[in-house]
């Protein structure tokens, strides 16, 4: 691969890391860039290379958040474990669920999320201290498992769904929800890599360069989120949802 192509991919990996660290959706930036730069690569190789870069940035963002944002680990850890197991399961059964069914369902859910967030002005702006009991742990497991399965089968908007559910179900603000979603995303990405790495679907030179750029973007994104707080994250969340809706709507019309 020529240096201009690596610079191109590095730039988009930086942008993906920045956006993903705040509200998710980095794959919407990184995967099209990889398809553009590597037109002859297998889709599995594109996704495997993307996952190496993505998990690097997500780990970086998760570490930055964990050091500064207090999270209920009794809820987060079961959600991560369920997400890991179900993401791997989703990857194994991906061929059994037609994407022609998934896409319109996800499209409608994204629209509902965007409308709800826009109209509920206070949604995600205040953080409520959560007492984690049996009910909350079960909800966390169900949430992590459902989103993990979705990420393994389909994927687009995983981070956005996680943020929305952490706010709606557990009364997190956008900042805490973004931090929690990064930890669950680490689990889903790790599960996917259990498939992609052993089967040789990673272009390591490209993946490592993109990983470094993704980490730099993630550090910049988490710094912005921590500095400007939940209101800033809420605005970016709505922008990302609109982008997701537009991209999926255009794809369905083509």
CSV table of C-alpha atoms in Angstrom, one decimal:
chain,number,residue,atom,x,y,z
A,1,UNK,CA,0.0,0.0,0.0
A,2,UNK,CA,1.3,3.5,-1.0
A,3,UNK,CA,2.0,6.2,1.7
A,4,UNK,CA,-1.0,8.4,0.5
A,5,UNK,CA,-3.4,5.5,1.1
A,6,UNK,CA,-2.0,5.0,4.6
A,7,UNK,CA,-2.3,8.7,5.3
A,8,UNK,CA,-5.9,8.6,4.0
A,9,UNK,CA,-6.7,5.6,6.3
A,10,UNK,CA,-4.9,7.2,9.3
A,11,UNK,CA,-6.9,10.4,9.0
A,12,UNK,CA,-10.2,8.6,8.9
A,13,UNK,CA,-9.1,6.4,11.8
A,14,UNK,CA,-8.4,9.5,13.8
A,15,UNK,CA,-11.8,10.9,13.0
A,16,UNK,CA,-13.5,7.6,13.8
A,17,UNK,CA,-11.7,7.4,17.2
A,18,UNK,CA,-12.7,10.9,18.1
A,19,UNK,CA,-16.4,10.4,17.3
A,20,UNK,CA,-16.6,6.9,18.6
A,21,UNK,CA,-15.1,7.9,22.0
A,22,UNK,CA,-17.9,10.3,22.6
A,23,UNK,CA,-21.1,8.8,21.0
A,24,UNK,CA,-20.1,5.7,19.1
A,25,UNK,CA,-20.4,5.2,15.4
A,26,UNK,CA,-16.8,5.1,14.5
A,27,UNK,CA,-17.4,2.2,12.2
A,28,UNK,CA,-19.5,4.4,10.0
A,29,UNK,CA,-16.3,6.4,9.2
A,30,UNK,CA,-13.6,3.7,9.3
A,31,UNK,CA,-15.3,0.9,7.3
A,32,UNK,CA,-16.2,2.9,4.2
A,33,UNK,CA,-12.6,4.3,4.2
A,34,UNK,CA,-11.2,0.8,4.3
A,35,UNK,CA,-13.5,-0.3,1.5
A,36,UNK,CA,-12.4,2.7,-0.6
A,37,UNK,CA,-8.7,2.1,0.0
A,38,UNK,CA,-8.8,-1.7,-0.3
A,39,UNK,CA,-11.3,-2.4,-3.1
A,40,UNK,CA,-10.0,-5.9,-3.7
A,41,UNK,CA,-10.0,-7.1,-0.1
A,42,UNK,CA,-12.5,-9.6,1.3
A,43,UNK,CA,-15.3,-8.0,3.5
A,44,UNK,CA,-14.2,-10.2,6.4
A,45,UNK,CA,-10.6,-8.8,6.1
A,46,UNK,CA,-12.0,-5.3,6.0
A,47,UNK,CA,-14.0,-6.0,9.2
A,48,UNK,CA,-11.2,-7.7,10.9
A,49,UNK,CA,-8.7,-4.9,10.2
A,50,UNK,CA,-11.4,-2.4,11.3
A,51,UNK,CA,-11.9,-4.2,14.6
A,52,UNK,CA,-8.2,-4.1,15.6
A,53,UNK,CA,-8.2,-0.3,15.1
A,54,UNK,CA,-11.6,0.0,16.8
A,55,UNK,CA,-10.8,-2.0,19.9
A,56,UNK,CA,-7.6,0.0,20.3
A,57,UNK,CA,-9.4,3.3,20.4
A,58,UNK,CA,-12.2,1.9,22.5
A,59,UNK,CA,-9.8,0.6,25.1
A,60,UNK,CA,-8.1,4.0,25.2
A,61,UNK,CA,-11.4,5.8,25.6
A,62,UNK,CA,-12.6,3.3,28.2
A,63,UNK,CA,-9.4,3.8,30.3
A,64,UNK,CA,-9.7,7.6,30.1
A,65,UNK,CA,-13.3,7.5,31.2
A,66,UNK,CA,-12.7,4.9,34.0
A,67,UNK,CA,-10.1,7.1,35.6
A,68,UNK,CA,-12.4,10.1,35.8
A,69,UNK,CA,-16.0,8.8,35.8
A,70,UNK,CA,-17.4,6.7,38.6
A,71,UNK,CA,-19.3,3.7,37.3
A,72,UNK,CA,-21.4,1.0,38.9
A,73,UNK,CA,-19.1,-2.0,38.2
A,74,UNK,CA,-21.7,-4.4,39.7
A,75,UNK,CA,-23.9,-3.5,36.7
A,76,UNK,CA,-21.2,-3.0,34.1
A,77,UNK,CA,-19.2,-6.2,34.5
A,78,UNK,CA,-22.2,-8.6,34.0
A,79,UNK,CA,-23.3,-6.5,31.0
A,80,UNK,CA,-19.8,-6.8,29.5
A,81,UNK,CA,-19.7,-10.6,30.0
A,82,UNK,CA,-23.1,-11.0,28.4
A,83,UNK,CA,-22.2,-8.8,25.5
A,84,UNK,CA,-19.0,-10.8,24.9
A,85,UNK,CA,-20.8,-14.2,24.8
A,86,UNK,CA,-23.7,-13.0,22.7
A,87,UNK,CA,-21.5,-11.0,20.3
A,88,UNK,CA,-19.6,-14.2,19.6
A,89,UNK,CA,-22.9,-16.1,19.2
A,90,UNK,CA,-24.2,-13.4,16.8
A,91,UNK,CA,-21.1,-13.8,14.7
A,92,UNK,CA,-21.6,-17.5,14.5
A,93,UNK,CA,-25.3,-17.3,13.4
A,94,UNK,CA,-25.0,-14.2,11.2
A,95,UNK,CA,-25.8,-16.1,8.1
A,96,UNK,CA,-29.1,-17.3,9.5
A,97,UNK,CA,-30.6,-13.8,9.9
A,98,UNK,CA,-31.2,-11.9,6.6
A,99,UNK,CA,-30.0,-8.3,6.7
A,100,UNK,CA,-33.0,-7.4,4.6
A,101,UNK,CA,-35.0,-8.0,7.8
A,102,UNK,CA,-32.6,-6.3,10.2
A,103,UNK,CA,-32.1,-3.1,8.3
A,104,UNK,CA,-35.7,-1.7,8.3
A,105,UNK,CA,-36.2,-2.6,12.0
A,106,UNK,CA,-32.9,-0.8,13.0
A,107,UNK,CA,-33.9,2.2,10.8
A,108,UNK,CA,-37.2,2.6,12.7
A,109,UNK,CA,-35.5,2.2,16.1
A,110,UNK,CA,-33.0,4.9,15.2
A,111,UNK,CA,-35.8,7.3,14.3
A,112,UNK,CA,-37.6,6.6,17.5
A,113,UNK,CA,-34.5,7.2,19.5
A,114,UNK,CA,-33.8,10.5,17.7
A,115,UNK,CA,-37.3,11.7,18.2
A,116,UNK,CA,-37.4,10.7,21.9
A,117,UNK,CA,-34.0,12.3,22.7
A,118,UNK,CA,-34.9,15.5,20.8
A,119,UNK,CA,-38.3,16.0,22.6
A,120,UNK,CA,-37.1,15.0,26.1
A,121,UNK,CA,-34.9,18.0,26.7
A,122,UNK,CA,-33.7,16.7,30.0
A,123,UNK,CA,-32.9,13.2,28.7
A,124,UNK,CA,-29.4,12.3,29.6
A,125,UNK,CA,-28.4,15.6,31.2
A,126,UNK,CA,-28.7,14.5,34.8
A,127,UNK,CA,-27.0,11.5,36.4
A,128,UNK,CA,-28.9,9.6,39.1
A,129,UNK,CA,-26.9,7.6,41.7
A,130,UNK,CA,-27.8,3.9,41.0
A,131,UNK,CA,-28.2,1.3,43.6
A,132,UNK,CA,-27.4,-2.0,41.9
A,133,UNK,CA,-29.6,-4.8,43.0
A,134,UNK,CA,-30.7,-8.1,41.5
A,135,UNK,CA,-33.1,-6.3,39.1
A,136,UNK,CA,-30.5,-3.9,37.8
A,137,UNK,CA,-27.9,-6.7,37.3
A,138,UNK,CA,-30.5,-8.7,35.3
A,139,UNK,CA,-31.4,-5.7,33.2
A,140,UNK,CA,-27.6,-5.1,32.6
A,141,UNK,CA,-27.2,-8.7,31.5
A,142,UNK,CA,-30.2,-8.5,29.2
A,143,UNK,CA,-29.0,-5.2,27.8
A,144,UNK,CA,-25.4,-6.3,27.2
A,145,UNK,CA,-26.6,-9.6,25.8
A,146,UNK,CA,-29.1,-8.1,23.4
A,147,UNK,CA,-26.7,-5.4,22.1
A,148,UNK,CA,-23.9,-8.0,21.9
A,149,UNK,CA,-26.0,-10.2,19.8
A,150,UNK,CA,-27.0,-7.3,17.6
A,151,UNK,CA,-23.4,-6.3,17.1
A,152,UNK,CA,-22.4,-9.8,16.2
A,153,UNK,CA,-25.2,-10.1,13.6
A,154,UNK,CA,-25.5,-6.6,12.2
A,155,UNK,CA,-23.6,-3.9,14.0
A,156,UNK,CA,-24.4,-0.3,12.8
A,157,UNK,CA,-25.4,2.0,15.7
A,158,UNK,CA,-24.2,-0.4,18.5
A,159,UNK,CA,-22.7,2.4,20.5
A,160,UNK,CA,-25.7,4.6,20.1
A,161,UNK,CA,-28.1,1.9,21.2
A,162,UNK,CA,-25.9,1.3,24.3
A,163,UNK,CA,-25.8,5.0,25.2
A,164,UNK,CA,-29.6,5.3,24.8
A,165,UNK,CA,-30.3,2.2,26.9
A,166,UNK,CA,-28.0,3.1,29.7
A,167,UNK,CA,-29.7,6.5,30.0
A,168,UNK,CA,-33.3,5.1,29.6
A,169,UNK,CA,-33.0,2.1,31.8
A,170,UNK,CA,-30.5,3.2,34.5
A,171,UNK,CA,-30.8,7.0,34.5
A,172,UNK,CA,-27.2,7.7,33.5
A,173,UNK,CA,-26.3,11.0,32.0
A,174,UNK,CA,-24.8,11.1,28.5
A,175,UNK,CA,-21.2,11.2,29.9
A,176,UNK,CA,-21.6,8.2,32.2
A,177,UNK,CA,-23.6,6.3,29.5
A,178,UNK,CA,-20.8,7.0,26.9
A,179,UNK,CA,-18.2,5.7,29.4
A,180,UNK,CA,-20.3,2.5,30.1
A,181,UNK,CA,-20.9,1.9,26.4
A,182,UNK,CA,-17.2,1.9,25.7
A,183,UNK,CA,-16.6,-0.9,28.2
A,184,UNK,CA,-19.4,-3.0,26.7
A,185,UNK,CA,-18.0,-2.2,23.2
A,186,UNK,CA,-14.6,-3.5,24.3
A,187,UNK,CA,-16.3,-6.9,25.0
A,188,UNK,CA,-18.2,-7.1,21.7
A,189,UNK,CA,-15.0,-6.1,19.7
A,190,UNK,CA,-12.9,-8.7,21.6
A,191,UNK,CA,-15.5,-11.4,20.8
A,192,UNK,CA,-15.4,-10.5,17.1
A,193,UNK,CA,-11.6,-10.7,17.0
A,194,UNK,CA,-11.7,-14.2,18.4
A,195,UNK,CA,-13.1,-15.0,14.9
A,196,UNK,CA,-11.2,-12.6,12.7
A,197,UNK,CA,-7.6,-13.1,14.1
A,198,UNK,CA,-7.4,-16.9,14.0
A,199,UNK,CA,-8.9,-17.0,10.5
A,200,UNK,CA,-6.3,-14.5,9.2
A,201,UNK,CA,-8.7,-11.7,8.4
A,202,UNK,CA,-6.5,-8.9,9.6
A,203,UNK,CA,-4.0,-6.8,7.6
A,204,UNK,CA,-1.7,-6.1,10.5
A,205,UNK,CA,0.5,-3.3,9.0
A,206,UNK,CA,-2.6,-1.3,8.1
A,207,UNK,CA,-4.5,-2.2,11.3
A,208,UNK,CA,-1.6,-1.1,13.6
A,209,UNK,CA,-1.2,2.3,11.8
A,210,UNK,CA,-5.0,2.8,12.0
A,211,UNK,CA,-5.0,1.7,15.7
A,212,UNK,CA,-2.4,4.3,16.6
A,213,UNK,CA,-4.5,7.1,14.8
A,214,UNK,CA,-7.7,5.8,16.4
A,215,UNK,CA,-6.2,6.0,19.9
A,216,UNK,CA,-5.1,9.6,19.3
A,217,UNK,CA,-8.6,10.4,18.1
A,218,UNK,CA,-10.1,8.7,21.1
A,219,UNK,CA,-7.9,10.6,23.5
A,220,UNK,CA,-9.0,13.9,21.9
A,221,UNK,CA,-12.6,12.8,22.0
A,222,UNK,CA,-12.7,11.8,25.6
A,223,UNK,CA,-10.9,15.0,26.6
A,224,UNK,CA,-13.7,17.0,24.8
A,225,UNK,CA,-16.4,14.9,26.4
A,226,UNK,CA,-15.0,15.2,29.9
A,227,UNK,CA,-14.4,19.0,29.5
A,228,UNK,CA,-17.8,19.9,28.0
A,229,UNK,CA,-20.0,17.3,29.8
A,230,UNK,CA,-23.3,15.7,29.1
A,231,UNK,CA,-24.8,18.6,27.1
A,232,UNK,CA,-22.0,18.4,24.5
A,233,UNK,CA,-22.4,14.6,24.2
A,234,UNK,CA,-26.1,14.9,23.8
A,235,UNK,CA,-25.7,17.2,20.8
A,236,UNK,CA,-23.2,14.9,19.2
A,237,UNK,CA,-25.4,11.9,19.9
A,238,UNK,CA,-28.3,13.6,18.0
A,239,UNK,CA,-26.0,14.5,15.1
A,240,UNK,CA,-24.8,10.9,14.9
A,241,UNK,CA,-28.3,9.5,15.0
A,242,UNK,CA,-29.3,11.8,12.1
A,243,UNK,CA,-26.3,10.7,10.2
A,244,UNK,CA,-27.1,7.0,10.8
A,245,UNK,CA,-30.7,7.5,9.8
A,246,UNK,CA,-29.6,9.3,6.6
A,247,UNK,CA,-27.0,6.7,5.7
A,248,UNK,CA,-29.4,3.7,6.3
A,249,UNK,CA,-32.3,5.4,4.5
A,250,UNK,CA,-30.2,6.2,1.5
A,251,UNK,CA,-28.9,2.6,1.4
A,252,UNK,CA,-32.5,1.2,1.6
A,253,UNK,CA,-33.6,3.5,-1.3
A,254,UNK,CA,-30.7,2.4,-3.6
